[in-house]
XYZ file of C-alpha atoms in Angstrom:
786
model
C 17.202 -48.122 7.124
C 18.016 -45.371 4.549
C 18.845 -42.029 6.832
C 19.216 -39.645 4.015
C 16.168 -40.680 2.594
C 14.237 -41.352 5.627
C 13.024 -44.828 4.090
C 12.906 -48.084 6.167
C 12.981 -51.416 3.290
C 11.971 -55.187 4.725
C 13.504 -57.593 3.161
C 12.305 -60.922 3.505
C 13.998 -63.995 3.580
C 11.803 -65.843 0.994
C 9.236 -64.629 -1.503
C 6.275 -63.580 -0.289
C 2.259 -65.306 -2.188
C 0.314 -63.303 -3.985
C -2.202 -62.117 -1.373
C -4.141 -59.699 2.030
C -1.139 -60.504 4.546
C -0.928 -58.643 8.169
C 2.648 -56.866 8.891
C 3.458 -56.071 12.627
C 5.902 -53.840 14.135
C 6.713 -53.255 17.480
C 8.169 -49.237 18.028
C 9.188 -47.560 20.735
C 10.229 -43.659 20.220
C 11.071 -40.778 22.612
C 9.012 -38.263 24.371
C 11.626 -35.350 22.054
C 13.019 -31.378 23.589
C 12.564 -30.677 19.773
C 9.096 -30.157 19.192
C 9.036 -32.055 16.467
C 6.783 -35.891 16.855
C 5.114 -36.321 19.877
C 8.089 -34.358 22.558
C 7.793 -32.760 25.723
C 7.406 -29.301 26.745
C 7.392 -27.722 30.367
C 6.235 -24.377 32.321
C 5.710 -23.496 34.988
C 3.142 -22.378 37.620
C 3.154 -20.356 40.761
C 6.582 -21.356 40.998
C 5.912 -25.550 40.136
C 8.084 -27.055 36.506
C 5.251 -28.857 35.155
C 5.300 -30.752 31.833
C 2.965 -31.336 28.162
C 3.514 -33.603 25.098
C 2.672 -32.020 22.030
C 2.862 -33.121 18.646
C 3.614 -30.985 15.510
C 3.883 -33.925 12.821
C 4.119 -31.260 9.781
C 6.021 -31.831 7.526
C 7.364 -35.105 8.183
C 7.436 -35.433 11.671
C 4.682 -38.027 12.493
C 7.020 -40.882 11.546
C 8.841 -39.717 15.116
C 6.128 -40.966 17.151
C 4.511 -44.148 15.033
C 5.654 -46.336 11.816
C 3.884 -44.611 8.533
C 3.846 -43.612 5.090
C 4.900 -39.973 5.580
C 2.800 -38.385 2.410
C 0.484 -36.786 2.429
C -1.345 -38.147 -0.202
C -1.372 -41.184 1.518
C -4.545 -41.076 3.813
C -5.875 -43.960 6.658
C -7.960 -43.521 9.408
C -6.212 -43.467 12.461
C -7.860 -45.200 16.256
C -5.181 -43.109 18.919
C -5.688 -44.429 22.401
C -3.362 -42.741 24.919
C -2.410 -44.155 27.851
C -1.936 -41.356 30.198
C -1.663 -40.279 34.335
C -4.733 -40.226 35.519
C -5.253 -36.241 36.146
C -4.069 -34.601 33.381
C -6.287 -34.238 30.384
C -6.011 -35.686 26.649
C -6.582 -34.217 22.983
C -6.866 -35.746 19.650
C -8.118 -35.795 16.793
C -11.719 -36.698 17.435
C -14.015 -37.234 20.569
C -13.490 -39.169 23.055
C -15.084 -42.246 23.302
C -14.004 -44.121 26.484
C -11.936 -43.850 29.651
C -10.889 -46.767 31.493
C -9.342 -45.421 35.164
C -6.354 -47.878 36.668
C -5.084 -46.757 39.279
C -2.921 -43.240 38.416
C -2.704 -43.489 34.827
C -6.330 -43.894 32.950
C -7.470 -45.542 29.157
C -8.252 -42.953 27.035
C -10.141 -44.873 23.937
C -10.577 -41.947 21.459
C -13.630 -42.321 17.759
C -11.715 -43.163 14.691
C -10.999 -40.630 12.138
C -11.871 -40.403 9.495
C -9.268 -40.355 6.415
C -6.176 -38.336 6.427
C -2.936 -37.039 5.833
C -0.299 -38.418 8.883
C 0.871 -34.679 9.452
C -2.778 -33.915 10.406
C -2.431 -36.654 13.342
C -2.142 -35.025 16.808
C -2.701 -35.257 20.212
C -1.920 -33.492 23.930
C -1.385 -34.164 27.139
C -1.390 -31.336 29.844
C -3.085 -29.855 32.648
C -6.093 -27.492 31.081
C -9.295 -25.031 31.738
C -11.176 -24.653 29.179
C -14.475 -22.663 27.633
C -17.321 -23.955 25.076
C -19.527 -22.793 22.905
C -21.351 -24.964 20.532
C -22.827 -23.534 16.720
C -25.848 -23.199 15.500
C -24.713 -26.611 12.595
C -24.414 -28.742 16.535
C -19.965 -28.566 16.196
C -19.056 -28.673 20.032
C -15.584 -25.853 19.920
C -13.775 -25.389 22.880
C -10.332 -24.121 23.720
C -8.123 -25.261 26.271
C -5.576 -22.636 28.367
C -3.494 -23.062 30.911
C -4.879 -23.239 34.646
C -6.705 -19.565 35.332
C -6.614 -18.016 31.637
C -9.540 -19.876 30.497
C -10.928 -16.672 30.130
C -8.876 -15.382 27.991
C -9.683 -17.660 25.224
C -12.871 -16.451 24.948
C -11.782 -14.540 21.283
C -10.721 -17.212 19.764
C -13.877 -19.041 20.687
C -15.720 -16.168 19.531
C -13.745 -16.099 15.853
C -13.424 -19.750 15.632
C -17.753 -19.995 15.817
C -18.164 -17.271 13.457
C -15.785 -18.886 11.435
C -16.747 -21.995 11.238
C -19.909 -20.627 9.845
C -18.540 -18.930 7.052
C -16.861 -21.147 5.628
C -19.837 -23.427 5.494
C -21.882 -21.574 4.002
C -18.946 -20.760 1.163
C -18.511 -23.769 0.351
C -21.691 -25.486 0.273
C -20.084 -28.623 2.531
C -19.850 -28.352 6.461
C -17.296 -28.832 8.445
C -16.936 -32.679 8.564
C -15.958 -33.433 12.494
C -18.013 -34.180 15.497
C -15.714 -31.107 17.552
C -13.186 -28.546 17.231
C -10.560 -28.190 19.828
C -7.974 -25.066 20.182
C -4.919 -25.455 22.363
C -2.746 -23.411 24.160
C 0.354 -25.038 24.514
C 4.198 -23.796 26.627
C 6.440 -24.700 23.250
C 5.636 -24.414 19.425
C 7.889 -23.832 16.923
C 5.183 -22.993 14.558
C 2.324 -20.165 16.135
C -0.318 -22.624 14.983
C -1.280 -26.224 13.346
C -4.731 -27.229 11.152
C -4.112 -30.618 12.566
C -7.557 -31.817 11.862
C -9.895 -31.484 14.801
C -7.043 -30.039 17.042
C -5.540 -26.877 16.204
C -2.638 -26.413 18.444
C -1.024 -22.548 19.104
C 1.052 -20.703 21.285
C -0.007 -19.494 24.076
C 0.591 -16.260 22.753
C -1.091 -16.633 19.723
C -4.187 -18.425 21.125
C -4.608 -15.511 24.529
C -6.199 -12.574 24.910
C -6.339 -10.292 27.716
C -7.847 -7.193 27.369
C -5.884 -5.246 29.567
C -2.142 -6.694 28.331
C -3.083 -7.551 24.954
C -2.533 -5.207 21.941
C -5.121 -4.125 19.443
C -2.818 -5.354 17.108
C -2.532 -8.796 18.449
C -6.474 -9.110 18.648
C -6.272 -8.448 14.842
C -3.733 -11.098 13.810
C -5.089 -13.610 16.633
C -8.952 -13.410 15.014
C -6.400 -14.009 11.137
C -4.811 -16.530 12.856
C -7.839 -18.624 13.807
C -9.307 -17.794 10.484
C -6.485 -19.095 8.680
C -6.241 -22.496 11.096
C -10.199 -23.315 10.318
C -10.032 -22.615 7.098
C -7.657 -25.840 6.556
C -10.299 -28.070 7.823
C -11.763 -27.370 4.485
C -8.277 -26.218 2.503
C -5.665 -28.753 3.147
C -7.542 -31.213 5.765
C -11.007 -32.024 3.841
C -9.236 -31.422 0.266
C -5.165 -32.558 0.692
C -2.615 -31.087 -1.752
C -1.510 -34.434 -3.265
C 2.348 -33.530 -2.867
C 4.619 -30.442 -1.009
C 5.253 -29.057 -4.325
C 1.730 -27.864 -4.166
C 1.246 -26.365 -0.995
C -0.168 -23.343 -2.076
C -3.202 -24.739 -1.887
C -2.931 -25.492 1.493
C -1.358 -22.338 1.993
C -1.806 -20.051 -0.284
C -5.738 -20.809 -0.130
C -6.049 -20.418 3.492
C -4.750 -17.460 4.134
C -6.713 -15.276 1.167
C -9.485 -17.025 3.105
C -9.187 -15.872 6.276
C -8.522 -11.791 4.885
C -11.709 -12.597 3.939
C -13.561 -14.344 7.275
C -11.718 -11.429 9.112
C -12.931 -8.880 7.548
C -16.450 -10.515 7.673
C -16.464 -10.780 11.334
C -14.507 -7.155 12.027
C -14.918 -4.930 8.913
C -14.160 -2.234 10.020
C -10.757 -3.160 10.194
C -10.624 -2.286 5.984
C -8.743 -6.170 6.263
C -8.960 -5.794 2.572
C -6.596 -3.037 2.529
C -4.387 -4.773 4.786
C -3.873 -7.510 2.917
C -1.583 -6.056 0.081
C 1.021 -7.001 2.956
C 0.563 -10.147 1.586
C 0.825 -8.718 -1.604
C 4.105 -6.554 -0.547
C 5.540 -9.760 1.304
C 5.512 -11.781 -2.071
C 6.949 -8.558 -4.436
C 9.561 -8.434 -2.404
C 10.942 -12.137 -2.421
C 9.445 -12.532 -5.919
C 11.881 -9.669 -7.182
C 15.051 -12.144 -6.255
C 16.872 -14.591 -8.034
C 16.384 -16.555 -5.845
C 12.677 -17.139 -5.084
C 10.753 -20.414 -6.736
C 8.058 -20.565 -8.814
C 4.816 -21.385 -6.787
C 4.774 -24.857 -7.785
C 7.762 -25.572 -6.474
C 9.545 -29.014 -6.772
C 9.744 -30.873 -3.438
C 12.338 -34.369 -4.220
C 13.437 -34.280 -0.330
C 12.044 -33.952 3.527
C 14.790 -31.854 4.481
C 13.523 -29.398 1.909
C 10.146 -28.904 3.041
C 10.733 -26.393 5.761
C 12.410 -24.372 3.337
C 8.903 -23.735 0.981
C 7.049 -22.551 3.688
C 7.867 -19.239 2.895
C 6.396 -15.898 1.043
C 5.811 -17.748 -1.951
C 3.553 -20.167 -1.056
C 1.471 -18.180 1.536
C 1.625 -14.260 -0.341
C 2.464 -14.904 -3.213
C -0.286 -18.084 -3.193
C -2.544 -15.632 -1.627
C -2.270 -12.107 -3.699
C -1.715 -14.422 -6.993
C -5.454 -15.981 -6.065
C -7.401 -12.573 -5.060
C -6.097 -11.825 -8.385
C -7.953 -14.600 -10.235
C -10.933 -14.044 -7.374
C -11.038 -9.676 -9.255
C -10.587 -10.967 -12.916
C -14.062 -14.271 -12.415
C -15.862 -11.760 -10.449
C -16.877 -13.434 -6.665
C -19.958 -16.000 -7.536
C -17.846 -17.521 -10.262
C -15.150 -17.785 -8.114
C -16.885 -19.274 -4.736
C -19.272 -21.262 -7.029
C -16.318 -22.722 -8.215
C -14.777 -23.422 -4.945
C -18.109 -25.072 -3.510
C -18.179 -27.310 -6.548
C -13.983 -28.182 -5.874
C -14.628 -28.940 -2.368
C -17.785 -31.337 -3.302
C -15.787 -32.825 -6.096
C -12.150 -34.061 -4.110
C -13.632 -34.222 -0.402
C -11.398 -36.723 1.100
C -8.927 -36.911 -1.386
C -5.667 -35.494 -2.871
C -5.282 -32.927 -5.626
C -3.085 -31.250 -8.056
C -2.544 -26.960 -8.377
C -4.936 -28.650 -12.111
C -7.535 -30.438 -10.521
C -8.331 -26.550 -9.623
C -7.535 -25.083 -12.445
C -10.046 -27.903 -14.381
C -13.225 -26.877 -12.793
C -13.101 -23.185 -12.667
C -12.818 -23.015 -15.588
C -15.899 -25.954 -15.838
C -17.632 -23.152 -13.866
C -15.762 -19.485 -15.281
C -16.351 -21.181 -19.109
C -13.356 -19.355 -19.296
C -9.682 -21.324 -19.666
C -8.238 -20.661 -16.765
C -5.210 -23.473 -16.462
C -3.867 -21.136 -20.258
C -4.431 -18.154 -17.630
C -2.746 -18.859 -14.736
C -0.015 -21.579 -15.288
C 1.941 -18.502 -16.007
C 2.026 -17.152 -12.423
C 2.287 -20.918 -10.652
C 4.474 -22.556 -12.951
C 7.136 -20.144 -13.556
C 9.100 -18.356 -10.964
C 9.191 -14.017 -10.755
C 6.752 -11.825 -12.079
C 5.605 -8.641 -14.414
C 6.937 -4.858 -14.033
C 4.333 -3.219 -16.653
C 5.149 0.175 -18.389
C 2.664 2.717 -18.957
C 3.070 5.323 -21.245
C 0.679 8.155 -22.443
C 0.805 9.731 -26.363
C -1.740 11.258 -27.169
C -4.613 9.284 -26.603
C -2.431 6.021 -26.752
C -2.185 4.321 -23.240
C 1.005 1.741 -24.106
C 1.534 -1.447 -21.989
C 4.734 -2.997 -22.591
C 5.396 -6.203 -19.631
C 9.055 -7.548 -18.845
C 9.830 -9.784 -15.467
C 10.910 -7.458 -12.165
C 13.891 -8.508 -11.473
C 15.216 -6.419 -8.326
C 18.869 -7.471 -8.939
C 19.022 -5.407 -12.828
C 19.210 -8.634 -13.990
C 17.420 -8.890 -17.533
C 14.411 -12.372 -17.128
C 13.014 -13.316 -19.140
C 9.446 -14.104 -17.899
C 5.848 -13.596 -20.162
C 2.463 -13.333 -18.094
C -1.301 -13.002 -18.910
C -2.006 -10.184 -16.875
C -4.837 -8.793 -15.797
C -5.542 -4.707 -16.423
C -7.470 -2.692 -14.944
C -7.123 0.948 -14.578
C -9.066 3.797 -13.874
C -9.116 7.539 -15.814
C -9.878 10.256 -13.180
C -12.814 8.894 -11.693
C -13.134 4.980 -9.852
C -16.140 5.117 -12.099
C -14.622 5.669 -15.279
C -12.937 1.779 -15.927
C -11.369 0.004 -18.619
C -10.019 -4.129 -17.765
C -8.852 -5.807 -20.033
C -5.564 -8.886 -20.618
C -2.074 -8.206 -21.353
C -1.154 -11.255 -23.569
C 2.080 -10.274 -25.081
C 4.518 -8.033 -24.716
C 3.663 -4.815 -25.662
C -0.120 -3.561 -26.198
C -1.573 0.122 -26.570
C -5.453 0.788 -25.525
C -7.471 3.746 -27.243
C -9.120 6.083 -24.128
C -10.194 8.155 -26.131
C -13.477 7.633 -24.827
C -12.817 7.897 -21.166
C -11.368 11.062 -21.345
C -13.905 14.037 -20.701
C -15.631 16.594 -23.359
C -16.064 19.721 -24.743
C -18.550 21.384 -26.022
C -18.843 18.424 -27.741
C -15.263 17.142 -28.811
C -13.131 14.715 -27.250
C -10.195 16.654 -25.801
C -6.324 15.073 -25.941
C -4.709 13.327 -22.315
C -2.385 15.922 -22.447
C -4.290 18.790 -22.668
C -6.509 18.055 -19.676
C -5.917 19.446 -16.154
C -3.449 18.601 -14.410
C -5.346 16.666 -11.909
C -7.227 14.197 -13.973
C -5.091 10.433 -13.472
C -4.631 7.507 -15.009
C -3.852 4.661 -11.870
C -3.025 0.918 -13.453
C -4.182 -2.055 -11.406
C -6.876 -0.660 -9.791
C -7.640 -1.440 -5.757
C -4.203 -2.923 -6.292
C -5.529 -6.039 -7.108
C -3.596 -7.404 -9.826
C -0.138 -9.689 -8.690
C 2.688 -6.966 -10.804
C 4.674 -4.029 -10.115
C 3.302 -1.195 -11.933
C 6.176 2.351 -14.516
C 5.098 5.075 -15.267
C 6.244 8.061 -17.389
C 6.756 11.033 -15.835
C 3.652 12.846 -16.716
C 1.123 10.414 -15.664
C 3.583 10.245 -12.831
C 3.436 12.967 -11.801
C 0.068 13.524 -11.636
C -0.630 10.670 -10.076
C 0.844 12.350 -7.074
C -0.404 15.386 -7.195
C -3.649 12.784 -7.059
C -2.326 11.398 -4.230
C -1.509 15.002 -2.856
C -5.635 15.899 -3.664
C -6.990 12.555 -1.599
C -8.508 11.974 -5.356
C -6.873 7.421 -4.256
C -8.196 5.275 -2.496
C -5.767 3.533 -0.179
C -4.953 0.504 -1.495
C -3.695 2.489 -4.128
C -2.151 5.007 -2.062
C -0.755 2.387 -0.279
C 0.382 0.243 -3.813
C 2.378 3.636 -5.650
C 4.374 3.622 -2.020
C 4.626 0.142 -2.394
C 5.607 -0.173 -6.137
C 7.840 3.337 -5.860
C 10.127 1.748 -3.091
C 10.630 -1.698 -4.900
C 11.435 0.760 -8.216
C 13.729 2.415 -6.794
C 15.900 -0.199 -4.832
C 15.663 -2.379 -8.450
C 18.066 0.983 -9.686
C 14.787 1.901 -12.549
C 13.667 5.091 -10.598
C 15.602 7.577 -8.951
C 15.565 7.609 -5.161
C 13.810 11.697 -5.680
C 11.153 10.054 -7.047
C 10.198 8.090 -4.360
C 10.492 11.368 -1.802
C 8.814 13.616 -3.690
C 6.070 10.692 -3.491
C 6.692 10.508 0.344
C 6.373 14.945 0.492
C 3.138 14.321 -1.058
C 1.654 12.576 2.066
C 1.929 15.963 4.043
C -2.289 15.614 4.854
C -2.123 12.027 4.913
C -4.727 10.579 7.725
C -5.681 7.086 6.558
C -4.018 4.430 9.330
C -2.881 2.247 6.602
C -1.511 4.039 4.460
C 0.938 5.758 6.829
C 1.632 2.807 8.605
C 3.092 1.653 4.678
C 4.686 5.090 4.763
C 6.699 4.733 7.933
C 7.929 1.523 6.920
C 9.188 2.780 4.005
C 10.671 6.102 5.376
C 12.741 3.046 7.912
C 14.392 1.740 3.970
C 15.222 4.691 3.283
C 17.075 6.190 6.411
C 18.552 2.641 7.048
C 20.224 2.697 2.129
C 21.372 6.021 3.304
C 23.008 5.890 5.978
C 25.203 3.985 3.813
C 25.073 5.708 1.226
C 25.205 9.623 1.700
C 25.807 9.375 5.774
C 26.080 13.279 5.766
C 21.921 13.792 4.357
C 20.786 11.605 7.369
C 19.610 14.619 10.197
C 18.068 16.266 8.052
C 16.150 13.265 6.077
C 15.201 12.445 9.388
C 13.484 15.890 10.050
C 12.051 15.105 6.258
C 10.643 12.678 8.330
C 9.390 13.810 11.474
C 7.355 17.216 9.342
C 5.505 13.917 8.031
C 4.845 11.990 10.910
C 3.881 15.050 12.952
C 0.518 16.449 12.587
C -0.420 12.831 12.804
C 1.308 12.914 15.862
C -0.729 15.540 17.444
C -4.132 13.611 15.903
C -3.240 10.698 17.980
C -1.992 11.646 20.710
C -0.417 9.068 23.460
C -4.230 8.549 24.929
C -6.363 5.692 23.375
C -9.621 8.327 23.063
C -12.818 6.927 23.783
C -14.330 5.223 20.511
C -12.037 5.548 18.545
C -11.059 3.495 15.262
C -9.242 0.484 16.224
C -6.836 1.686 13.056
C -5.734 4.457 15.214
C -5.279 2.204 17.985
C -2.994 0.380 15.924
C -1.157 3.211 14.311
C -0.383 5.275 17.507
C 2.502 2.783 18.283
C 4.292 3.444 14.513
C 3.904 6.709 14.561
C 5.937 7.548 17.959
C 7.778 4.377 17.534
C 8.903 6.525 14.128
C 9.323 9.467 15.774
C 11.593 8.155 18.234
C 13.654 6.242 15.826
C 14.340 9.490 13.498
C 15.663 10.747 16.758
C 12.290 13.605 17.457
C 13.344 14.833 20.892
C 10.246 15.348 22.261
C 8.959 11.904 21.438
C 12.049 10.576 23.514
C 11.038 13.022 26.342
C 7.811 11.185 26.638
C 8.220 8.152 25.942
C 11.171 8.101 29.169
C 8.249 9.800 31.328
C 5.777 6.947 30.850
C 7.753 4.028 31.251
C 9.382 5.438 34.280
C 5.740 5.685 35.208
C 5.632 1.809 34.138
C 7.967 0.924 36.141
C 6.770 2.187 39.632
C 3.659 1.376 38.841
C 3.065 -1.983 36.135
C -1.092 -1.279 36.514
C -0.408 2.786 35.414
C -2.427 3.273 32.877
C 0.274 6.071 31.546
C 1.229 3.867 28.619
C -0.738 0.924 26.465
C -0.411 -2.220 25.069
C 0.450 -0.637 21.753
C 2.799 1.922 22.573
C 5.800 -0.676 24.563
C 8.242 -0.669 22.098
C 10.933 1.813 23.303
C 14.132 0.295 24.120
C 14.817 1.456 27.640
C 17.058 0.370 30.217
C 14.950 -2.432 32.554
C 13.923 -4.263 29.633
C 15.276 -7.638 31.348
C 14.460 -6.838 34.245
C 10.850 -6.321 33.427
C 11.232 -9.542 30.498
C 11.567 -11.943 33.786
C 9.163 -10.288 36.268
C 6.155 -10.288 33.563
C 3.331 -13.358 33.296
C 1.873 -12.645 30.283
C 3.829 -14.616 27.190
C 2.427 -11.797 24.884
C 4.381 -9.061 27.516
C 7.195 -11.095 26.969
C 6.801 -11.282 23.194
C 6.488 -7.638 23.230
C 9.686 -7.282 25.072
C 11.775 -9.237 23.869
C 10.337 -8.148 20.154
C 12.025 -4.798 21.472
C 15.567 -5.859 23.335
C 17.632 -6.031 20.564
C 16.638 -2.684 18.819
C 19.209 -0.307 20.920
C 21.308 0.841 18.104
C 24.678 0.787 20.866
C 26.461 -1.721 19.863
C 27.910 -2.500 22.554
C 24.938 -4.142 24.252
C 24.204 -6.235 21.240
C 26.983 -9.087 22.446
C 24.711 -8.863 26.031
C 21.315 -8.374 24.196
C 22.211 -11.855 21.959
C 23.562 -13.723 24.755
C 20.392 -13.545 26.853
C 18.008 -14.804 24.090
C 20.252 -17.651 23.809
C 19.765 -18.579 27.299
C 17.588 -20.906 28.599
C 16.037 -17.747 29.801
C 14.118 -17.823 26.467
C 11.805 -20.808 24.811
C 13.608 -21.603 21.819
C 10.284 -21.334 20.237
C 11.334 -17.087 20.906
C 14.070 -16.374 19.117
C 12.198 -14.831 16.113
C 11.039 -12.431 18.392
C 13.769 -11.438 19.674
C 16.415 -11.364 16.493
C 13.482 -9.686 14.265
C 14.486 -6.150 16.206
C 18.306 -6.178 15.415
C 19.625 -2.997 13.713
C 21.496 -1.958 11.305
C 23.833 -0.090 13.323
C 24.661 -2.923 15.079
C 25.177 -5.101 12.252
C 29.023 -4.985 12.596
C 28.767 -6.497 16.214
C 25.912 -8.999 15.699
C 27.959 -10.929 12.992
C 30.757 -10.948 15.266
C 28.660 -12.874 17.876
C 27.107 -14.738 15.032
C 30.089 -16.605 13.948
C 31.598 -17.110 17.486
C 28.064 -18.779 18.398
C 27.148 -20.522 15.285
C 27.987 -24.262 16.309
C 26.635 -23.745 19.149
C 22.892 -22.077 17.171
C 23.223 -25.266 15.426
C 22.882 -27.484 18.018
C 20.396 -26.138 19.969
C 17.879 -24.722 17.274
C 16.365 -26.432 13.942
C 13.698 -25.355 11.174
C 12.000 -22.803 11.455
C 14.153 -21.550 14.082
C 17.601 -21.467 12.249
C 15.864 -19.203 9.032
C 16.264 -16.418 11.963
C 19.886 -16.240 12.123
C 20.135 -16.684 8.173
C 17.939 -13.775 7.451
C 18.169 -11.442 10.199
C 21.686 -11.116 10.721
C 22.966 -10.749 7.518
C 20.651 -8.452 5.792
C 21.127 -5.894 7.956
C 24.258 -5.422 5.585
C 24.444 -3.405 1.863
C 27.685 -3.907 0.330
C 28.954 -6.747 -1.919
C 32.336 -7.265 0.035
C 29.743 -8.130 3.368
C 28.387 -10.589 0.977
C 31.552 -12.315 -0.148
C 32.614 -12.381 3.708
C 29.139 -13.668 4.643
C 29.337 -16.418 1.781
C 32.691 -17.425 2.480
C 32.419 -17.946 5.987
C 29.218 -20.275 5.728
C 30.778 -21.262 2.835
C 32.441 -24.053 5.198
C 30.050 -24.053 7.838
C 27.076 -26.301 7.638
C 23.948 -24.565 6.361
C 21.554 -27.562 6.391
C 17.811 -26.348 6.541
C 18.901 -22.873 6.002
C 20.693 -22.570 2.176
C 17.561 -21.206 0.721
C 16.875 -18.569 2.942
C 21.108 -18.048 3.221
C 21.319 -17.240 -0.752
C 17.886 -14.683 -0.553
C 19.496 -12.789 2.288
C 22.700 -12.861 0.605
C 20.814 -11.912 -2.166
C 19.625 -8.761 -0.697
C 22.421 -7.272 0.754
C 23.264 -7.042 -3.532
C 20.155 -5.756 -4.430
C 20.786 -2.734 -1.452
C 25.127 -2.308 -2.661
C 23.692 -2.210 -5.853
C 20.847 0.783 -4.898
C 23.486 2.450 -2.669
C 25.628 2.832 -5.785
C 22.955 3.882 -7.490
C 21.810 6.774 -4.701
C 25.236 8.075 -4.715
C 25.301 8.738 -8.445
C 21.847 11.877 -8.049
C 23.753 14.445 -7.372
C 21.116 16.776 -6.973
C 19.610 14.211 -3.975
C 21.182 16.065 -1.251
C 20.164 19.144 -2.298
C 16.140 17.989 -1.771
C 17.067 16.691 0.618
C 17.435 19.612 2.571
C 14.373 21.166 0.989
C 12.165 18.511 1.889
C 13.053 19.369 5.104
C 13.039 22.369 5.122
C 9.578 22.730 3.646
C 7.397 24.358 5.606
C 9.315 25.634 8.628
């Protein structure tokens, strides 16, 4: 055994003769408790502890269950047979072929599978109820739920049935197996896993209860189920050759899950919501510790860290950019050909580019390799001189270092109207475009852009379809602020302008005053998704100002409260009959933000409603979408909660108290046996920067214990959520020194990215301190309208 490379080398006493032979290996394995390989998980039903057995083989854990060449390119057929207690249900990739009862045991034989990669093999054994339906093509779809909760699988079943139909039509390729099962298990380290014909979920990712589940959970489940069903084509039928090309699985499944969800729920405006994916990808990709979409993977223990915002978020955003450039029809036809050509095979990125090039007549390899083979992305500088728009690109690096990347960039721009657009490729470092013909004329004469009314605007990267940042000269930037104020722009463009400005400020390419003036332009904003983005920007600004200019924080919060008060009054605390899904999502965000910024009226109302909730858990005074406040009795509430999603929401809230004295108690609770290992990320994501010193001390004291209890993705939360709360180079040095002398296997990349984020914030903080007029501007904005 070579334990480092996880390889078994067989040496024979004498040379083998040429020809076919049979190698027999007798093996056994442990039903482990680490949510990897073939593992045991437990749950409590009517105060009785019960067990189930589950597999999770991605990326390299099939080898924990049976000897195999555990690599995606080495596909095989699989014939699964299970001996199980007779009262239990057994599921696998294929339908059951036969069952034989033998006393208290039964043997379950499954049909032989088509060729597939080892990481997609799966089986689950446990007690379940299920509901089922059949697609128009005759595929039986079942959703397996905990006993007594089958009704909570209806939403997932509906989405699975519809998405199978959408993908069958889109790819012009039918779903390749006779059945598809979705099963909720009690312990699972990921949200869900796309095993061929048997998708495994955490309970809270599959179950939906109309009374206790939030609107946000309904949306997350629709996207998640669409994502996993998409993998049955992108990943399972056509599989990446090696983990270097993981993005062919995850980037495409992410992109197309938004397409499918948008078709099923058009009122959710999923393509505008997709910009959150783009933003996450841009943010990580602006770091020096980023990596190319096609990342070299040499060792098994490196693979987990590739499942990140580059593979998922940047990957899906680059696909959307290419689709926008080629057009939907050509893109869809190309993917249909790709599916037919490579069905049951393995592919590299170049194989996809080849099909797209053939169908479009464009050299896609030349266009796209700069986006997949080099890390980073561009920022496009836009300046207006007379009637010439000057474009210049350079690599966008948040740390301020000079990157040397170059891209072929699909530029889109609108001038004054979305009916007045122009598109071109920026292939060199700089290029000028004459916009005279796009300008309005007076008495048959063309006017100069600078002479035109100040309300005439220019927006580059229309609908944010491109994966790049844009920085405008001062005049163009002022005109865009006016366009935002006058509600002339789409929600996607307003959201994109906000996101770009925040990133530019964080990278010290624009002063914070520009961002505050842009926020002020949103005082009349009603769009739910733009307001959601505005709230998140406000959180980032409050955090950095607390360190850079603590004396200005209170007035800054007053300014932010003034931005949100009209939305709070419009939405109200109570759900309204017939209101939009997006308003339901926004309500909780608005009131949580007002509470966070110290709005006294919101605090009082929230306390009253929470007391009502504790006295009567069925009260309607506090809807599921508003349970985001830190209040006493949450631990008691957690222990008494029946629904897994109720527990999830409490965990997300429980560490968010700004009181450092409570942090040790809360964190110790989170790693206790009362909280499942898989749920630790919910609690850690709520940590507040006010408690960072106490949390960091706790992490150092408990690091060895954490390493013994958690591994893989779960460790990433510790290396990220504690570390990124800080904003000084001194603290970055201290954290670096601690981990240099402590084991960090499997989190080294995440840790480096987290420490870099601290240094980026430290640089931004120093830049803000130099803005001498900033306190006066904050005071002016805080008292505007009073």
